[in-house]
PDB file of N, CA and C in Angstrom:
ATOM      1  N   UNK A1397     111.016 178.890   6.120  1.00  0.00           N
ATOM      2  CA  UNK A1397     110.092 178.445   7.143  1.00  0.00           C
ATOM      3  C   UNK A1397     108.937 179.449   7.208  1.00  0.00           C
ATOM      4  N   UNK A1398     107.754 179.298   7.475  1.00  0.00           N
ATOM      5  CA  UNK A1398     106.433 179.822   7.749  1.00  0.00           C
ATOM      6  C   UNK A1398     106.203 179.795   8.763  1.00  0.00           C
ATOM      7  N   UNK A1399     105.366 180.207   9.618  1.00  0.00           N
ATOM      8  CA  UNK A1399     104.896 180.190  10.671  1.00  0.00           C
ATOM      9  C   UNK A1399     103.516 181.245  10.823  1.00  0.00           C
ATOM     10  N   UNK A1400     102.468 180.698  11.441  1.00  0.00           N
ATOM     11  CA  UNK A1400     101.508 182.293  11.830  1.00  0.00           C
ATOM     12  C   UNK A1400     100.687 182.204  12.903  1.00  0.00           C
ATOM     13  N   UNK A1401     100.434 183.378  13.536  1.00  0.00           N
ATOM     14  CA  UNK A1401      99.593 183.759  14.974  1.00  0.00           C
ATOM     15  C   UNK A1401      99.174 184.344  14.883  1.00  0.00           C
ATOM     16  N   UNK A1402      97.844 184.645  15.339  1.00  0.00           N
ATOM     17  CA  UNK A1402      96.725 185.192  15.935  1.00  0.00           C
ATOM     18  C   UNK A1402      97.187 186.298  17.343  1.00  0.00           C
ATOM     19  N   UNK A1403      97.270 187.631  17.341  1.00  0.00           N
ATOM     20  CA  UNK A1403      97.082 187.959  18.614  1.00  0.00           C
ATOM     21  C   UNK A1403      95.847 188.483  19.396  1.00  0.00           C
ATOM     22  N   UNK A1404      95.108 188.798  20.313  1.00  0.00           N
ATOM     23  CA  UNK A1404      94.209 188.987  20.965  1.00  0.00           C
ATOM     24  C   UNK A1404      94.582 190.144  21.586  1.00  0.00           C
ATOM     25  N   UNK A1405      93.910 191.012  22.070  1.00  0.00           N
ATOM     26  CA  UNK A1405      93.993 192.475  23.087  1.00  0.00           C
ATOM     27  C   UNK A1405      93.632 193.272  22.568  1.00  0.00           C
ATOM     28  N   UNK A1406      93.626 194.451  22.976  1.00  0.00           N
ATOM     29  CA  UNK A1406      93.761 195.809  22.168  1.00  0.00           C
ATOM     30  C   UNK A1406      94.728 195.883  21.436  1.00  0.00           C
ATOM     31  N   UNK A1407      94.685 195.297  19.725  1.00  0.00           N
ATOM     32  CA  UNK A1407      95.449 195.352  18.961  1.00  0.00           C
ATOM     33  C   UNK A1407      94.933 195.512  17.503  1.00  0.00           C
ATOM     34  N   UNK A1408      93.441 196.295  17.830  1.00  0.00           N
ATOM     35  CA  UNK A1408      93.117 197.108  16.313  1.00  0.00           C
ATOM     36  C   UNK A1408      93.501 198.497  16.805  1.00  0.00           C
ATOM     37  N   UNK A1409      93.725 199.470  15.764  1.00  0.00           N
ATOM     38  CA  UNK A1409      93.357 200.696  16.581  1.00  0.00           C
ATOM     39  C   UNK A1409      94.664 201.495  17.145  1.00  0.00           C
ATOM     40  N   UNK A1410      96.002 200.805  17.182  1.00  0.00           N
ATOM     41  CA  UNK A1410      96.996 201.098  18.192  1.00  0.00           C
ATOM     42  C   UNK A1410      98.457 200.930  17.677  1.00  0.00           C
ATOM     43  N   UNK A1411      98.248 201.171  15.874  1.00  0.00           N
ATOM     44  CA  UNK A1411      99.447 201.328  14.950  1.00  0.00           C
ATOM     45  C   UNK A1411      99.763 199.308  14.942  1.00  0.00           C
ATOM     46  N   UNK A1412      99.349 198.875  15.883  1.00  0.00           N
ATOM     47  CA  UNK A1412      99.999 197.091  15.538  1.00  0.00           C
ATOM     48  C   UNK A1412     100.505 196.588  14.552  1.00  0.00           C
ATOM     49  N   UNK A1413      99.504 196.443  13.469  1.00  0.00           N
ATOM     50  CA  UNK A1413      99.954 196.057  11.943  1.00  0.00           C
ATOM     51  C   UNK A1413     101.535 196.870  11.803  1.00  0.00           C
ATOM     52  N   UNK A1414     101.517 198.410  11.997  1.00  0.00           N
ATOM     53  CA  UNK A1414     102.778 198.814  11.351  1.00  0.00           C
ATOM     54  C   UNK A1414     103.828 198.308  12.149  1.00  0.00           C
ATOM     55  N   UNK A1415     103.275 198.070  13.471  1.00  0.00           N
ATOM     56  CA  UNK A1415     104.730 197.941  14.462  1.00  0.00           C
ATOM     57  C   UNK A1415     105.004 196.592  14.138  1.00  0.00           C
ATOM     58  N   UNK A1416     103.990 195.523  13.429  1.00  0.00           N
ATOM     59  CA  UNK A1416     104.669 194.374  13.184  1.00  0.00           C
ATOM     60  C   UNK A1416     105.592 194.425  11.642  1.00  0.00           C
ATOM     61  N   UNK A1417     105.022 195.205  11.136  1.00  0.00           N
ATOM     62  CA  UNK A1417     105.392 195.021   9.579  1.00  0.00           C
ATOM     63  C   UNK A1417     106.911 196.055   9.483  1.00  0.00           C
ATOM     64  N   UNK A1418     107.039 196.731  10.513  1.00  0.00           N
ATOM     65  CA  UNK A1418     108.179 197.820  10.635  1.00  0.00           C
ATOM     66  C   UNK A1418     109.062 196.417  11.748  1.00  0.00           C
ATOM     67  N   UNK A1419     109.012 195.566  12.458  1.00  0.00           N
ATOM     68  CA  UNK A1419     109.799 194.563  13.175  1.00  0.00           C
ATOM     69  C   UNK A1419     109.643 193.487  11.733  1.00  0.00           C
ATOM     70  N   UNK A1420     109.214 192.839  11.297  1.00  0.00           N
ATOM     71  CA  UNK A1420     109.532 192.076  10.379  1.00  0.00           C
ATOM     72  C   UNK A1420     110.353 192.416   8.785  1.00  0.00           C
ATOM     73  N   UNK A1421     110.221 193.820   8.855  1.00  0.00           N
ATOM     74  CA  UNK A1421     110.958 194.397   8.231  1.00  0.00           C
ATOM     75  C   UNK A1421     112.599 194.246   8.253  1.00  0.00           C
ATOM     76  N   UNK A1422     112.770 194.680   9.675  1.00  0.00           N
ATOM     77  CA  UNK A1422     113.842 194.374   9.973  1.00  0.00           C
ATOM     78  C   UNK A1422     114.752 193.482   9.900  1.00  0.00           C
ATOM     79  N   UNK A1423     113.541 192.270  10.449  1.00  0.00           N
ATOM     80  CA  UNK A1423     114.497 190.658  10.619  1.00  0.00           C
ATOM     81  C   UNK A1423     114.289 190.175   8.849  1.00  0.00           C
ATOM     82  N   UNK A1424     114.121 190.386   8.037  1.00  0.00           N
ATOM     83  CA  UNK A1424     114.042 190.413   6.815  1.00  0.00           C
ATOM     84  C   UNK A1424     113.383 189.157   6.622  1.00  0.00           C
ATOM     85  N   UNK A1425     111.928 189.283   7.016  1.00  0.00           N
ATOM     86  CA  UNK A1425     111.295 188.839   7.541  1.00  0.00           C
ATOM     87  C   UNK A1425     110.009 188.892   5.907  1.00  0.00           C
ATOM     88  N   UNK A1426     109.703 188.024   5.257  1.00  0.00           N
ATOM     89  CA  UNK A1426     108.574 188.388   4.143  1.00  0.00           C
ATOM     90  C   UNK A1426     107.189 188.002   4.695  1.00  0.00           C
ATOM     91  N   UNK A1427     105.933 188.302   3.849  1.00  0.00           N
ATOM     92  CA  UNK A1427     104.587 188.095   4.828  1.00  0.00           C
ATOM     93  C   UNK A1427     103.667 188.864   4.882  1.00  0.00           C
ATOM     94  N   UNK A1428     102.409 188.577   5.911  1.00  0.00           N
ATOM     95  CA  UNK A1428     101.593 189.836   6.120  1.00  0.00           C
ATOM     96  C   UNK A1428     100.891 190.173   7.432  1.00  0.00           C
ATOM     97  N   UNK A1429     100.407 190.620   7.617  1.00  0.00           N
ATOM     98  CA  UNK A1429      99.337 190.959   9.004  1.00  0.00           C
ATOM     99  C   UNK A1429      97.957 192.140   8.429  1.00  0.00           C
ATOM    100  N   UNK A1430      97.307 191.177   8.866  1.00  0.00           N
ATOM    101  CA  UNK A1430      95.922 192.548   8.540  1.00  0.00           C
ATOM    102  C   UNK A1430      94.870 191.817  10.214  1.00  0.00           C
ATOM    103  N   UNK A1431      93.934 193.008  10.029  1.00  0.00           N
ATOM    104  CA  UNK A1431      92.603 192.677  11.277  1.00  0.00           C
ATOM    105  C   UNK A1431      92.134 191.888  10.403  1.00  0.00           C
ATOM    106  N   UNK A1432      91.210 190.968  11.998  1.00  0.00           N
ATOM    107  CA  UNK A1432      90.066 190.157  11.894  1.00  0.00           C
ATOM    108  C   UNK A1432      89.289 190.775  12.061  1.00  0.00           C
ATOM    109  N   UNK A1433      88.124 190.304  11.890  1.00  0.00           N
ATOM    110  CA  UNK A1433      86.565 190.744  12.154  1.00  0.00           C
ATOM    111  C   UNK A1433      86.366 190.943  13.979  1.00  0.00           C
ATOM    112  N   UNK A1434      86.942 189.811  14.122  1.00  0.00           N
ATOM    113  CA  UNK A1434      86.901 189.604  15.508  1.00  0.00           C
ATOM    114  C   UNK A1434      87.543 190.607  16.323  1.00  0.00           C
ATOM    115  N   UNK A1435      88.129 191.130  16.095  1.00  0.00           N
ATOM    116  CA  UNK A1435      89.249 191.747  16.939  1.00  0.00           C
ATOM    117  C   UNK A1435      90.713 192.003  17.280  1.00  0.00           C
ATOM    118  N   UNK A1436      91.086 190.535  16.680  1.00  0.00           N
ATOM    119  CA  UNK A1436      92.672 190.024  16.513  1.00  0.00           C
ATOM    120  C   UNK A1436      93.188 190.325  15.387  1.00  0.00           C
ATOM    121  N   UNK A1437      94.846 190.393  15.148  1.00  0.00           N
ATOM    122  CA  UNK A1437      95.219 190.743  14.519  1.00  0.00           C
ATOM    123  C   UNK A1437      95.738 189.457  14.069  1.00  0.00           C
ATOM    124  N   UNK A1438      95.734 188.916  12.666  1.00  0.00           N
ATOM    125  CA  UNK A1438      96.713 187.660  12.202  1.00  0.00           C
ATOM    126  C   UNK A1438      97.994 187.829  11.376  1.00  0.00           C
ATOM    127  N   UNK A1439      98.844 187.522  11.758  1.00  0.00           N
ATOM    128  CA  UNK A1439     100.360 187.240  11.265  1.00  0.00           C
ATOM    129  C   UNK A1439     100.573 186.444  10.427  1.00  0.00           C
ATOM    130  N   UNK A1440     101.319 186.551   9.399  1.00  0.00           N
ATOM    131  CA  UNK A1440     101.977 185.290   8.779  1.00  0.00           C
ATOM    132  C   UNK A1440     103.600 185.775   8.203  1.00  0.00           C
ATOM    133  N   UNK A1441     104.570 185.009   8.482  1.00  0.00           N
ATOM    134  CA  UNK A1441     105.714 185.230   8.348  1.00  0.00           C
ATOM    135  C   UNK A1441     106.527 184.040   7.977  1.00  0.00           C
ATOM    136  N   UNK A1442     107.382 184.709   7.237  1.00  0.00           N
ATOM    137  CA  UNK A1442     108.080 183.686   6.165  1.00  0.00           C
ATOM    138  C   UNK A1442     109.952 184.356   6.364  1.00  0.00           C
ATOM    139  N   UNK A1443     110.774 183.313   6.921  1.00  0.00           N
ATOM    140  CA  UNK A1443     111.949 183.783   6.745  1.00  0.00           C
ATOM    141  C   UNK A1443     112.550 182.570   7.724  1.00  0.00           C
ATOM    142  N   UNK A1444     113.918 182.971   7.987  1.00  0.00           N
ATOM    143  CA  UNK A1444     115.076 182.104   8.992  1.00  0.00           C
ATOM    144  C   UNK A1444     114.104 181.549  10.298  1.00  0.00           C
ATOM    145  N   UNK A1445     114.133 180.485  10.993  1.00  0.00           N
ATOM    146  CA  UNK A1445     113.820 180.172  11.936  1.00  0.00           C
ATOM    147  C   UNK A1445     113.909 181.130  13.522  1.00  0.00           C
ATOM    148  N   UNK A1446     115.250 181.561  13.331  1.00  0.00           N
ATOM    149  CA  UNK A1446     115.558 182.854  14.795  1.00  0.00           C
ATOM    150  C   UNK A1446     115.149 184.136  14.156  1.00  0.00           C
ATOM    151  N   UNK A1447     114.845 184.453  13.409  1.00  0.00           N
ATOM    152  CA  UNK A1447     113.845 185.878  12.886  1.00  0.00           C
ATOM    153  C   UNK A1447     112.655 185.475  13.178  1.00  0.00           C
ATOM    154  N   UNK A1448     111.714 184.141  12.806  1.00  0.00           N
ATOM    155  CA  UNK A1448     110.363 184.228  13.026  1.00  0.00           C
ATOM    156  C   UNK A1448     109.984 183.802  14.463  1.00  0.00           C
ATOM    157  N   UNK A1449     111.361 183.712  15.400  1.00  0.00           N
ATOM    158  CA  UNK A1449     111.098 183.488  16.993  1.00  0.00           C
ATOM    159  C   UNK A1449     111.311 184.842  17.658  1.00  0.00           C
ATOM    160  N   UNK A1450     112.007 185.986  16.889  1.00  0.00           N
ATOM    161  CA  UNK A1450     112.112 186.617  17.640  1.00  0.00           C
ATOM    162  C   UNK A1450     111.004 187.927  17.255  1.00  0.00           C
ATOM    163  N   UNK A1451     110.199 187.397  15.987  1.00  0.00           N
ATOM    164  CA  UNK A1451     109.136 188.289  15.778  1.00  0.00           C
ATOM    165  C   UNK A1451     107.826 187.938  16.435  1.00  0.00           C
ATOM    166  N   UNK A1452     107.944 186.218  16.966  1.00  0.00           N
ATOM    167  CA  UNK A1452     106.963 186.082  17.756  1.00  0.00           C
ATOM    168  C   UNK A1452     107.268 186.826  19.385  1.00  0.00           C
ATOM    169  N   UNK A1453     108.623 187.006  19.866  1.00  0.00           N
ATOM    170  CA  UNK A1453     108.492 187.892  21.442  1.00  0.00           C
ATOM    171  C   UNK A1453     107.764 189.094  20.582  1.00  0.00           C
ATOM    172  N   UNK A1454     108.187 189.503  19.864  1.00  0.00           N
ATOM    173  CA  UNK A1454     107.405 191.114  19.548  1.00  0.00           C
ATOM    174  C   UNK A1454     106.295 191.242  19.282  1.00  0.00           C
ATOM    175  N   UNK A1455     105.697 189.987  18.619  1.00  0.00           N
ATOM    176  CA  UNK A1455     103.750 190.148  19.018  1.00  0.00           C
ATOM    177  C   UNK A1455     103.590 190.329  20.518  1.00  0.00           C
ATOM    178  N   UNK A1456     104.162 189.631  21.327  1.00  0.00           N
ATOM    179  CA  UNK A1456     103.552 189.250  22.855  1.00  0.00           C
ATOM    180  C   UNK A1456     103.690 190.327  23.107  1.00  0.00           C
ATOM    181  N   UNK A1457     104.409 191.301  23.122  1.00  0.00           N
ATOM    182  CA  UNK A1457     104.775 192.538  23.690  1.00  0.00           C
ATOM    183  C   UNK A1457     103.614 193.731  22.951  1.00  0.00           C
ATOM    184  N   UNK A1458     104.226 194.383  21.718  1.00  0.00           N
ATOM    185  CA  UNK A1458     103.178 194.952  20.570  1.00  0.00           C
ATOM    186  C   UNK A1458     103.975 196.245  21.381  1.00  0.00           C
ATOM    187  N   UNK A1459     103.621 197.298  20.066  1.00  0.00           N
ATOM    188  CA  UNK A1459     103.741 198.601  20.734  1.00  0.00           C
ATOM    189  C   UNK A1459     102.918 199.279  21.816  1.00  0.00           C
ATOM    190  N   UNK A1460     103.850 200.262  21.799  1.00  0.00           N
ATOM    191  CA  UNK A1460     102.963 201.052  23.132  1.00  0.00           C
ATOM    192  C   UNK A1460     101.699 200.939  23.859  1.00  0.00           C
ATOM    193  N   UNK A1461     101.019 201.286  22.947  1.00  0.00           N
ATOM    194  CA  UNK A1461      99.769 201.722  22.971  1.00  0.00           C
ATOM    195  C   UNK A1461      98.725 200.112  22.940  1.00  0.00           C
ATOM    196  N   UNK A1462      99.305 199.459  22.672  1.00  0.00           N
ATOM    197  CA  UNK A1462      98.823 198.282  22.425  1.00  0.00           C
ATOM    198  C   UNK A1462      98.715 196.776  24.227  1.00  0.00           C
ATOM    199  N   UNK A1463      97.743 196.180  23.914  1.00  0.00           N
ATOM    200  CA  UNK A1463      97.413 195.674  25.585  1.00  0.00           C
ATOM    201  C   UNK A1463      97.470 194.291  25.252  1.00  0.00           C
ATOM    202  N   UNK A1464      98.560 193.342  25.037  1.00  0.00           N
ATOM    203  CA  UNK A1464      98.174 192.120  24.323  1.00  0.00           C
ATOM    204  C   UNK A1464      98.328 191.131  25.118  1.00  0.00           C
ATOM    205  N   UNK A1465      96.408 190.352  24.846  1.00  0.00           N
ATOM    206  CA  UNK A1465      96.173 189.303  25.989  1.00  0.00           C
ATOM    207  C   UNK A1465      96.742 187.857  25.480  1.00  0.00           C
ATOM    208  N   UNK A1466      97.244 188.083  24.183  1.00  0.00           N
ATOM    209  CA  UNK A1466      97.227 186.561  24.202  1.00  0.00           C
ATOM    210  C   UNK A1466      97.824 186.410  22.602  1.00  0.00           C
ATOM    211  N   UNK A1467      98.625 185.289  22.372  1.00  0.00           N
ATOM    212  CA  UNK A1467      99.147 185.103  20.770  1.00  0.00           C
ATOM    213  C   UNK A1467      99.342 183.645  20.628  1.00  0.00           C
ATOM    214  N   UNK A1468      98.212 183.149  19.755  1.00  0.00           N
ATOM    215  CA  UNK A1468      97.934 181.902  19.200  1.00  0.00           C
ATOM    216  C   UNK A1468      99.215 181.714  17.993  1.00  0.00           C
ATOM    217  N   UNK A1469      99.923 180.562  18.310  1.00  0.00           N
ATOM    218  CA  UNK A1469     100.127 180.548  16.516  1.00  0.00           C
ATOM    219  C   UNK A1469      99.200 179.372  16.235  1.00  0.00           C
ATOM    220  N   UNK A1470      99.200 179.626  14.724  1.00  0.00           N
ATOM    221  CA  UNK A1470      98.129 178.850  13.709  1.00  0.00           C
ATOM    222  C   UNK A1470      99.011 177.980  13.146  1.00  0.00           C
ATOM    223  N   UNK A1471      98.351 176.631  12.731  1.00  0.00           N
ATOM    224  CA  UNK A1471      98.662 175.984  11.613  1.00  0.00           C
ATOM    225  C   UNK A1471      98.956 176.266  10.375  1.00  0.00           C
ATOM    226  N   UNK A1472      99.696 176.097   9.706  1.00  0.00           N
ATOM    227  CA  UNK A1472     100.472 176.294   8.287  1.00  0.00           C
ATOM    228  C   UNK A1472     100.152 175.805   7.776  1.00  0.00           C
ATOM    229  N   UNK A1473      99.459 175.865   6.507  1.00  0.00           N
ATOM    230  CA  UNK A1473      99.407 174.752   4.984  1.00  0.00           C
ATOM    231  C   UNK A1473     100.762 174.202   4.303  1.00  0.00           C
ATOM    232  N   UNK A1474     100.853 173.315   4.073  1.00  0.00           N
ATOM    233  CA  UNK A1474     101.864 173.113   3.018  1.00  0.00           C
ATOM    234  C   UNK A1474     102.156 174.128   2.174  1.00  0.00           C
ATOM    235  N   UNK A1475     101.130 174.008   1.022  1.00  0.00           N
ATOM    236  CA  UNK A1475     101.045 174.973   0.095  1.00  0.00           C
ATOM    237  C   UNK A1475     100.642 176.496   0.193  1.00  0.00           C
ATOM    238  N   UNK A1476     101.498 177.080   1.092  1.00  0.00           N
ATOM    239  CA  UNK A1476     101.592 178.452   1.392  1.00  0.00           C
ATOM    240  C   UNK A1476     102.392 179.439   0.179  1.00  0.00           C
ATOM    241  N   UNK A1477     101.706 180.139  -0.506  1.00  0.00           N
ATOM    242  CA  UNK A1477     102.345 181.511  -1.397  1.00  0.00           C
ATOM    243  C   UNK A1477     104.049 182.139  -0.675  1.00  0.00           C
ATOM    244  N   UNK A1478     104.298 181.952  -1.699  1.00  0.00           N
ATOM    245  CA  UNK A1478     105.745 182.413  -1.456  1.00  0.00           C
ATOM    246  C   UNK A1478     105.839 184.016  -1.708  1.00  0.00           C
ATOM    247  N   UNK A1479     106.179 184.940  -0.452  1.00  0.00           N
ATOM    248  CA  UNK A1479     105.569 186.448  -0.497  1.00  0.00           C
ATOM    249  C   UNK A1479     107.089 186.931  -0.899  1.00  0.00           C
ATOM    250  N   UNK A1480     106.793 188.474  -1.309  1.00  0.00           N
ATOM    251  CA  UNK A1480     108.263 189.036  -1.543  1.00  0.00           C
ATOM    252  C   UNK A1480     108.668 190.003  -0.812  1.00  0.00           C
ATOM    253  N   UNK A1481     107.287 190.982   0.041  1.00  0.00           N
ATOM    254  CA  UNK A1481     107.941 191.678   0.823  1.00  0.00           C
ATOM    255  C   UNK A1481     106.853 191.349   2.137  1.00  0.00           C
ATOM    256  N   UNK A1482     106.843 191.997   3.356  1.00  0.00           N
ATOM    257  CA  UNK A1482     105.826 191.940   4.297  1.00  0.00           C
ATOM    258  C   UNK A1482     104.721 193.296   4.209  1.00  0.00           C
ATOM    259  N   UNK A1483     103.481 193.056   3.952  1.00  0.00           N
ATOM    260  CA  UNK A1483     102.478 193.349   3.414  1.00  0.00           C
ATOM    261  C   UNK A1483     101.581 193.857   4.894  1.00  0.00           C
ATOM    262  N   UNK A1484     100.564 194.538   4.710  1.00  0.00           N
ATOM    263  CA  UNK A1484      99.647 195.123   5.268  1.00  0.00           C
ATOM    264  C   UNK A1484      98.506 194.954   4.821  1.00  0.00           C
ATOM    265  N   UNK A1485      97.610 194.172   4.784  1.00  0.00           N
ATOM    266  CA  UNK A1485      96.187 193.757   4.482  1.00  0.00           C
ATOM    267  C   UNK A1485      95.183 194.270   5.070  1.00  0.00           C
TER     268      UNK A1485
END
Protein backbone atom coordinates (compact mmCIF):
# COMPACT_ATOMS: atom_id res chain seq x y z
CA UNK A 1 0.00 0.00 0.00
CA UNK A 2 1.15 3.72 -0.69
CA UNK A 3 -0.05 6.48 0.74
CA UNK A 4 1.36 10.38 0.95
CA UNK A 5 0.97 13.80 2.92
CA UNK A 6 1.89 17.02 2.90
CA UNK A 7 2.61 18.54 6.38
CA UNK A 8 2.41 22.32 7.10
CA UNK A 9 4.09 24.24 10.29
CA UNK A 10 7.36 24.73 11.32
CA UNK A 11 8.63 21.70 9.73
CA UNK A 12 11.80 22.86 7.68
CA UNK A 13 14.56 23.55 9.89
CA UNK A 14 13.62 21.25 13.03
CA UNK A 15 15.40 17.69 12.16
CA UNK A 16 11.54 16.58 10.59
CA UNK A 17 12.73 14.73 7.56
CA UNK A 18 15.04 12.62 10.03
CA UNK A 19 12.38 12.19 12.67
CA UNK A 20 10.18 10.89 9.87
CA UNK A 21 12.67 8.73 8.11
CA UNK A 22 14.10 7.43 11.72
CA UNK A 23 9.83 6.51 12.54
CA UNK A 24 9.40 4.91 9.17
CA UNK A 25 12.37 3.19 9.65
CA UNK A 26 11.09 1.51 12.27
CA UNK A 27 7.61 0.45 11.07
CA UNK A 28 9.60 -0.97 8.11
CA UNK A 29 8.18 1.39 6.39
CA UNK A 30 9.99 2.06 2.47
CA UNK A 31 9.76 5.74 0.79
CA UNK A 32 10.75 9.29 1.10
CA UNK A 33 10.27 12.80 2.53
CA UNK A 34 12.17 15.87 1.35
CA UNK A 35 11.06 20.02 1.63
CA UNK A 36 8.89 21.94 -0.56
CA UNK A 37 9.57 25.20 -1.82
CA UNK A 38 6.71 26.22 0.04
CA UNK A 39 7.43 25.32 3.33
CA UNK A 40 5.92 21.81 3.83
CA UNK A 41 7.38 18.85 4.13
CA UNK A 42 6.02 15.83 1.65
CA UNK A 43 5.84 12.17 2.62
CA UNK A 44 5.49 9.21 0.69
CA UNK A 45 5.31 5.78 2.24
CA UNK A 46 5.05 2.41 1.11
CA UNK A 47 4.42 -0.63 3.49
CA UNK A 48 1.46 -2.64 5.70
CA UNK A 49 -1.66 -0.62 6.06
CA UNK A 50 -1.24 -0.21 10.31
CA UNK A 51 2.48 1.03 9.75
CA UNK A 52 1.39 3.73 7.23
CA UNK A 53 -1.53 4.78 9.92
CA UNK A 54 0.57 4.88 12.53
CA UNK A 55 3.29 6.93 10.65
CA UNK A 56 0.58 9.24 9.74
CA UNK A 57 -0.17 10.02 13.99
CA UNK A 58 3.65 10.78 13.86
CA UNK A 59 3.52 13.47 11.16
CA UNK A 60 0.63 15.22 13.21
CA UNK A 61 2.74 15.26 16.13
CA UNK A 62 6.63 15.71 14.48
CA UNK A 63 9.48 16.09 16.82
CA UNK A 64 10.21 18.39 19.37
CA UNK A 65 11.16 21.21 18.01
CA UNK A 66 8.75 21.03 15.34
CA UNK A 67 4.96 23.14 15.41
CA UNK A 68 2.69 21.14 13.04
CA UNK A 69 -0.36 23.03 11.68
CA UNK A 70 -1.71 20.70 9.53
CA UNK A 71 -1.15 17.15 7.37
CA UNK A 72 -2.77 16.78 3.99
CA UNK A 73 -2.58 13.36 2.54
CA UNK A 74 -2.19 13.41 -1.28
CA UNK A 75 -3.41 11.37 -3.97
CA UNK A 76 -1.46 8.34 -5.18
CA UNK A 77 -0.75 7.40 -8.79
CA UNK A 78 -1.23 4.02 -9.77
CA UNK A 79 2.02 3.77 -11.19
CA UNK A 80 4.09 4.65 -8.18
CA UNK A 81 8.10 3.37 -8.09
CA UNK A 82 8.53 0.61 -5.95
CA UNK A 83 11.32 2.08 -3.24
CA UNK A 84 13.76 -0.17 -1.23
CA UNK A 85 14.62 1.77 1.63
CA UNK A 86 13.09 5.25 3.08
CA UNK A 87 15.07 8.03 1.55
CA UNK A 88 15.76 11.70 2.35
CA UNK A 89 15.42 14.02 -0.65
Amino acid sequence: MTRGWRVAGRVQGVGFRYFVQRAATRLDLTGWVRNLPDGRVEVLGQGSAEALDELARALASGPPHAAVAGVTEWQISDEIEDHKAFDIR
